[in-house]
Amino acid sequence: MRTRVGNALRSRLLVPAVVALAATVGGVGYGMVNDDVVTAAGSLVFLPSALLLFAIATRDEIDESTNGPEAGSDESTDTSG
């Protein structure tokens, strides 16, 4: 469990996950205080994004080599040149 928390704190996805969670909580709170059901329900759209970002950020094995547009290109398999 300690490793997952450490990975999450080092992950770049933590900031957008916290922002999405704050938007959800803030929207629901605002909607409840102002008796606005549409705002409260509409802000729940951000909840799956926040949960998904937190789940990705806490993965044990994050392989940085598979990220980016060059991930599939390997010079040893490149026959174009």
Coordinates of N, CA, C and O in Angstrom, one line a residue:
M1 N 0.8 -1.2 0.0 CA 0.0 0.0 0.0 C 0.9 1.3 0.0 O 0.5 2.2 -0.6
R2 N 2.0 1.2 0.7 CA 2.9 2.3 0.8 C 3.5 2.7 -0.6 O 3.7 3.8 -0.9
T3 N 3.7 1.7 -1.4 CA 4.3 1.9 -2.7 C 3.2 2.6 -3.6 O 3.6 3.4 -4.4
R4 N 2.0 2.2 -3.5 CA 0.9 2.8 -4.3 C 0.8 4.3 -4.0 O 0.6 5.1 -4.9
V5 N 0.9 4.6 -2.7 CA 0.7 6.0 -2.3 C 2.0 6.8 -2.8 O 1.8 7.9 -3.3
G6 N 3.1 6.2 -2.7 CA 4.3 6.8 -3.3 C 4.3 7.1 -4.8 O 4.7 8.1 -5.2
N7 N 3.8 6.1 -5.5 CA 3.6 6.2 -6.9 C 2.6 7.3 -7.3 O 2.8 8.1 -8.2
A8 N 1.6 7.4 -6.5 CA 0.5 8.4 -6.8 C 1.1 9.8 -6.5 O 0.8 10.7 -7.3
L9 N 1.9 10.0 -5.5 CA 2.4 11.3 -5.2 C 3.4 11.7 -6.2 O 3.6 12.9 -6.4
R10 N 4.1 10.8 -6.8 CA 5.1 11.1 -7.8 C 4.5 11.3 -9.2 O 5.1 11.7 -10.2
S11 N 3.3 10.9 -9.4 CA 2.6 10.9 -10.7 C 2.2 12.2 -11.2 O 1.8 13.1 -10.4
R12 N 2.3 12.5 -12.5 CA 1.9 13.8 -13.0 C 0.4 13.8 -13.2 O -0.2 14.9 -13.4
L13 N -0.3 12.7 -13.0 CA -1.7 12.6 -13.1 C -2.5 13.0 -11.8 O -3.7 13.1 -11.8
L14 N -1.7 13.2 -10.8 CA -2.3 13.6 -9.5 C -3.0 14.9 -9.6 O -4.1 15.1 -9.0
V15 N -2.4 15.9 -10.2 CA -3.0 17.3 -10.3 C -4.3 17.3 -11.0 O -5.3 17.8 -10.5
P16 N -4.4 16.7 -12.2 CA -5.7 16.7 -12.9 C -6.8 15.9 -12.1 O -8.0 16.2 -12.1
A17 N -6.3 14.8 -11.4 CA -7.2 14.0 -10.6 C -7.8 14.8 -9.5 O -9.0 14.8 -9.2
V18 N -7.0 15.6 -8.8 CA -7.4 16.4 -7.7 C -8.3 17.5 -8.2 O -9.3 17.9 -7.6
V19 N -8.0 18.1 -9.4 CA -8.9 19.2 -10.0 C -10.2 18.6 -10.3 O -11.3 19.2 -10.0
A20 N -10.3 17.4 -10.9 CA -11.6 16.8 -11.3 C -12.4 16.5 -10.0 O -13.6 16.7 -10.0
L21 N -11.7 16.0 -9.0 CA -12.4 15.7 -7.7 C -12.9 17.0 -7.1 O -14.0 17.0 -6.6
A22 N -12.1 18.0 -7.1 CA -12.5 19.3 -6.5 C -13.7 19.9 -7.3 O -14.6 20.5 -6.7
A23 N -13.7 19.7 -8.6 CA -14.8 20.2 -9.4 C -16.1 19.5 -9.1 O -17.2 20.1 -9.0
T24 N -16.0 18.2 -8.8 CA -17.2 17.4 -8.5 C -17.7 17.8 -7.1 O -18.9 18.1 -6.9
V25 N -16.8 17.9 -6.1 CA -17.2 18.2 -4.8 C -17.7 19.6 -4.7 O -18.8 19.9 -4.1
G26 N -17.0 20.6 -5.4 CA -17.5 21.9 -5.4 C -18.8 22.1 -6.1 O -19.7 22.9 -5.6
G27 N -19.0 21.4 -7.2 CA -20.3 21.6 -7.9 C -21.5 21.0 -7.1 O -22.6 21.5 -7.1
V28 N -21.2 19.8 -6.5 CA -22.3 19.2 -5.7 C -22.6 20.1 -4.5 O -23.8 20.3 -4.1
G29 N -21.6 20.6 -3.9 CA -21.8 21.5 -2.7 C -22.5 22.7 -3.1 O -23.4 23.1 -2.4
Y30 N -22.1 23.4 -4.2 CA -22.8 24.6 -4.6 C -24.2 24.3 -5.0 O -25.1 25.1 -4.6
G31 N -24.5 23.2 -5.6 CA -25.8 22.9 -6.0 C -26.7 22.6 -4.8 O -27.9 23.0 -4.8
M32 N -26.2 21.9 -3.8 CA -26.9 21.6 -2.6 C -27.2 22.9 -1.8 O -28.3 23.1 -1.3
V33 N -26.2 23.8 -1.7 CA -26.4 25.0 -0.9 C -27.5 25.9 -1.6 O -28.3 26.5 -0.9
N34 N -27.4 26.0 -2.9 CA -28.3 26.9 -3.6 C -29.5 26.3 -4.1 O -30.2 26.9 -5.0
D35 N -29.8 25.1 -3.7 CA -31.0 24.3 -4.1 C -31.1 24.2 -5.7 O -32.1 24.4 -6.3
D36 N -29.9 23.9 -6.3 CA -29.8 23.7 -7.7 C -29.5 22.3 -8.0 O -28.3 21.9 -8.0
V37 N -30.5 21.5 -8.3 CA -30.3 20.1 -8.6 C -29.5 19.9 -9.9 O -28.7 18.9 -10.0
V38 N -29.7 20.7 -10.9 CA -29.1 20.5 -12.2 C -27.6 20.7 -12.0 O -26.8 19.9 -12.6
T39 N -27.1 21.7 -11.3 CA -25.7 21.9 -11.1 C -25.1 20.8 -10.3 O -24.0 20.3 -10.6
A40 N -25.8 20.3 -9.3 CA -25.3 19.2 -8.4 C -25.2 17.9 -9.2 O -24.2 17.2 -9.2
A41 N -26.2 17.6 -10.0 CA -26.2 16.4 -10.8 C -25.2 16.5 -12.0 O -24.5 15.6 -12.3
G42 N -25.1 17.7 -12.6 CA -24.2 17.9 -13.7 C -22.7 17.8 -13.3 O -21.9 17.4 -14.1
S43 N -22.4 18.2 -12.1 CA -21.0 18.1 -11.7 C -20.6 16.7 -11.4 O -19.4 16.4 -11.3
L44 N -21.5 15.8 -11.3 CA -21.1 14.4 -11.1 C -20.5 13.8 -12.3 O -19.9 12.7 -12.2
V45 N -20.5 14.5 -13.4 CA -19.9 14.0 -14.7 C -18.4 13.9 -14.5 O -17.7 13.1 -15.1
F46 N -17.8 14.7 -13.6 CA -16.4 14.8 -13.3 C -15.9 13.6 -12.5 O -14.7 13.3 -12.4
L47 N -16.8 13.0 -11.7 CA -16.4 11.9 -10.8 C -15.7 10.7 -11.5 O -14.7 10.3 -11.0
P48 N -16.2 10.1 -12.6 CA -15.5 9.0 -13.2 C -14.1 9.4 -13.7 O -13.2 8.6 -13.6
S49 N -14.0 10.6 -14.2 CA -12.7 11.1 -14.6 C -11.7 11.1 -13.5 O -10.5 10.7 -13.6
A50 N -12.1 11.6 -12.3 CA -11.3 11.7 -11.2 C -10.9 10.3 -10.7 O -9.7 10.1 -10.4
L51 N -11.9 9.4 -10.6 CA -11.6 8.1 -10.2 C -10.6 7.3 -11.1 O -9.7 6.6 -10.7
L52 N -10.8 7.5 -12.4 CA -9.9 6.9 -13.4 C -8.5 7.4 -13.3 O -7.5 6.7 -13.3
L53 N -8.4 8.7 -13.1 CA -7.0 9.3 -13.0 C -6.3 8.9 -11.7 O -5.1 8.6 -11.8
F54 N -7.1 8.8 -10.6 CA -6.5 8.3 -9.4 C -6.0 6.8 -9.6 O -5.0 6.4 -9.1
A55 N -6.9 6.0 -10.2 CA -6.5 4.6 -10.4 C -5.3 4.5 -11.3 O -4.4 3.7 -11.0
I56 N -5.1 5.3 -12.3 CA -4.0 5.2 -13.2 C -2.7 5.7 -12.4 O -1.7 5.2 -12.6
A57 N -2.9 6.7 -11.6 CA -1.8 7.3 -10.9 C -1.2 6.3 -9.8 O -0.1 6.4 -9.5
T58 N -2.1 5.4 -9.3 CA -1.6 4.5 -8.3 C -1.2 3.1 -8.8 O -1.0 2.2 -8.0
R59 N -1.1 3.0 -10.1 CA -0.6 1.7 -10.6 C 0.8 1.4 -10.1 O 1.6 2.3 -10.0
D60 N 1.1 0.1 -9.9 CA 2.4 -0.2 -9.4 C 3.5 -0.1 -10.4 O 4.5 0.5 -10.1
E61 N 3.2 -0.6 -11.6 CA 4.3 -0.5 -12.6 C 3.8 0.4 -13.7 O 3.1 0.0 -14.6
I62 N 4.4 1.6 -13.7 CA 4.1 2.6 -14.8 C 5.3 2.6 -15.7 O 6.4 2.9 -15.3
D63 N 5.1 2.1 -16.9 CA 6.2 2.0 -17.9 C 6.2 3.3 -18.7 O 5.4 3.5 -19.6
E64 N 7.2 4.2 -18.4 CA 7.3 5.5 -19.1 C 7.7 5.3 -20.6 O 7.5 6.2 -21.4
S65 N 8.3 4.1 -20.9 CA 8.7 3.9 -22.3 C 7.5 3.7 -23.3 O 7.7 3.9 -24.5
T66 N 6.4 3.4 -22.8 CA 5.2 3.2 -23.6 C 4.4 4.5 -23.8 O 3.4 4.5 -24.5
N67 N 4.8 5.6 -23.3 CA 4.1 6.8 -23.4 C 4.7 7.7 -24.5 O 5.9 7.7 -24.7
G68 N 3.9 8.3 -25.2 CA 4.4 9.2 -26.3 C 4.2 8.7 -27.7 O 3.9 7.5 -27.9
P69 N 4.4 9.6 -28.7 CA 4.1 9.2 -30.0 C 5.2 8.2 -30.6 O 5.0 7.5 -31.5
E70 N 6.4 8.2 -30.0 CA 7.5 7.4 -30.5 C 7.5 6.0 -29.8 O 8.4 5.2 -30.0
A71 N 6.5 5.7 -29.0 CA 6.5 4.4 -28.3 C 6.5 3.2 -29.1 O 7.2 2.2 -28.8
G72 N 5.9 3.2 -30.3 CA 5.9 2.0 -31.1 C 7.0 1.9 -32.1 O 7.2 0.9 -32.7
S73 N 7.8 2.9 -32.2 CA 8.9 2.9 -33.2 C 10.2 2.4 -32.5 O 10.6 2.8 -31.5
D74 N 10.8 1.5 -33.2 CA 12.1 0.9 -32.7 C 13.0 0.9 -33.9 O 12.6 0.4 -35.0
E75 N 14.2 1.3 -33.7 CA 15.1 1.4 -34.9 C 15.5 0.1 -35.4 O 15.8 -0.1 -36.6
S76 N 15.5 -1.0 -34.5 CA 15.9 -2.3 -35.0 C 14.8 -2.9 -35.9 O 15.1 -3.7 -36.7
T77 N 13.6 -2.5 -35.8 CA 12.5 -3.0 -36.6 C 12.1 -2.1 -37.7 O 11.2 -2.4 -38.5
D78 N 12.8 -0.9 -37.8 CA 12.4 0.1 -38.8 C 13.1 -0.3 -40.1 O 14.3 -0.4 -40.2
T79 N 12.3 -0.7 -41.2 CA 12.8 -1.1 -42.5 C 12.7 0.0 -43.5 O 12.8 -0.3 -44.7
S80 N 12.4 1.2 -43.1 CA 12.1 2.3 -44.1 C 13.4 2.9 -44.6 O 13.4 3.5 -45.6
G81 N 14.5 2.7 -44.0 CA 15.7 3.4 -44.4 C 16.8 2.6 -44.8 O 17.7 2.7 -45.5

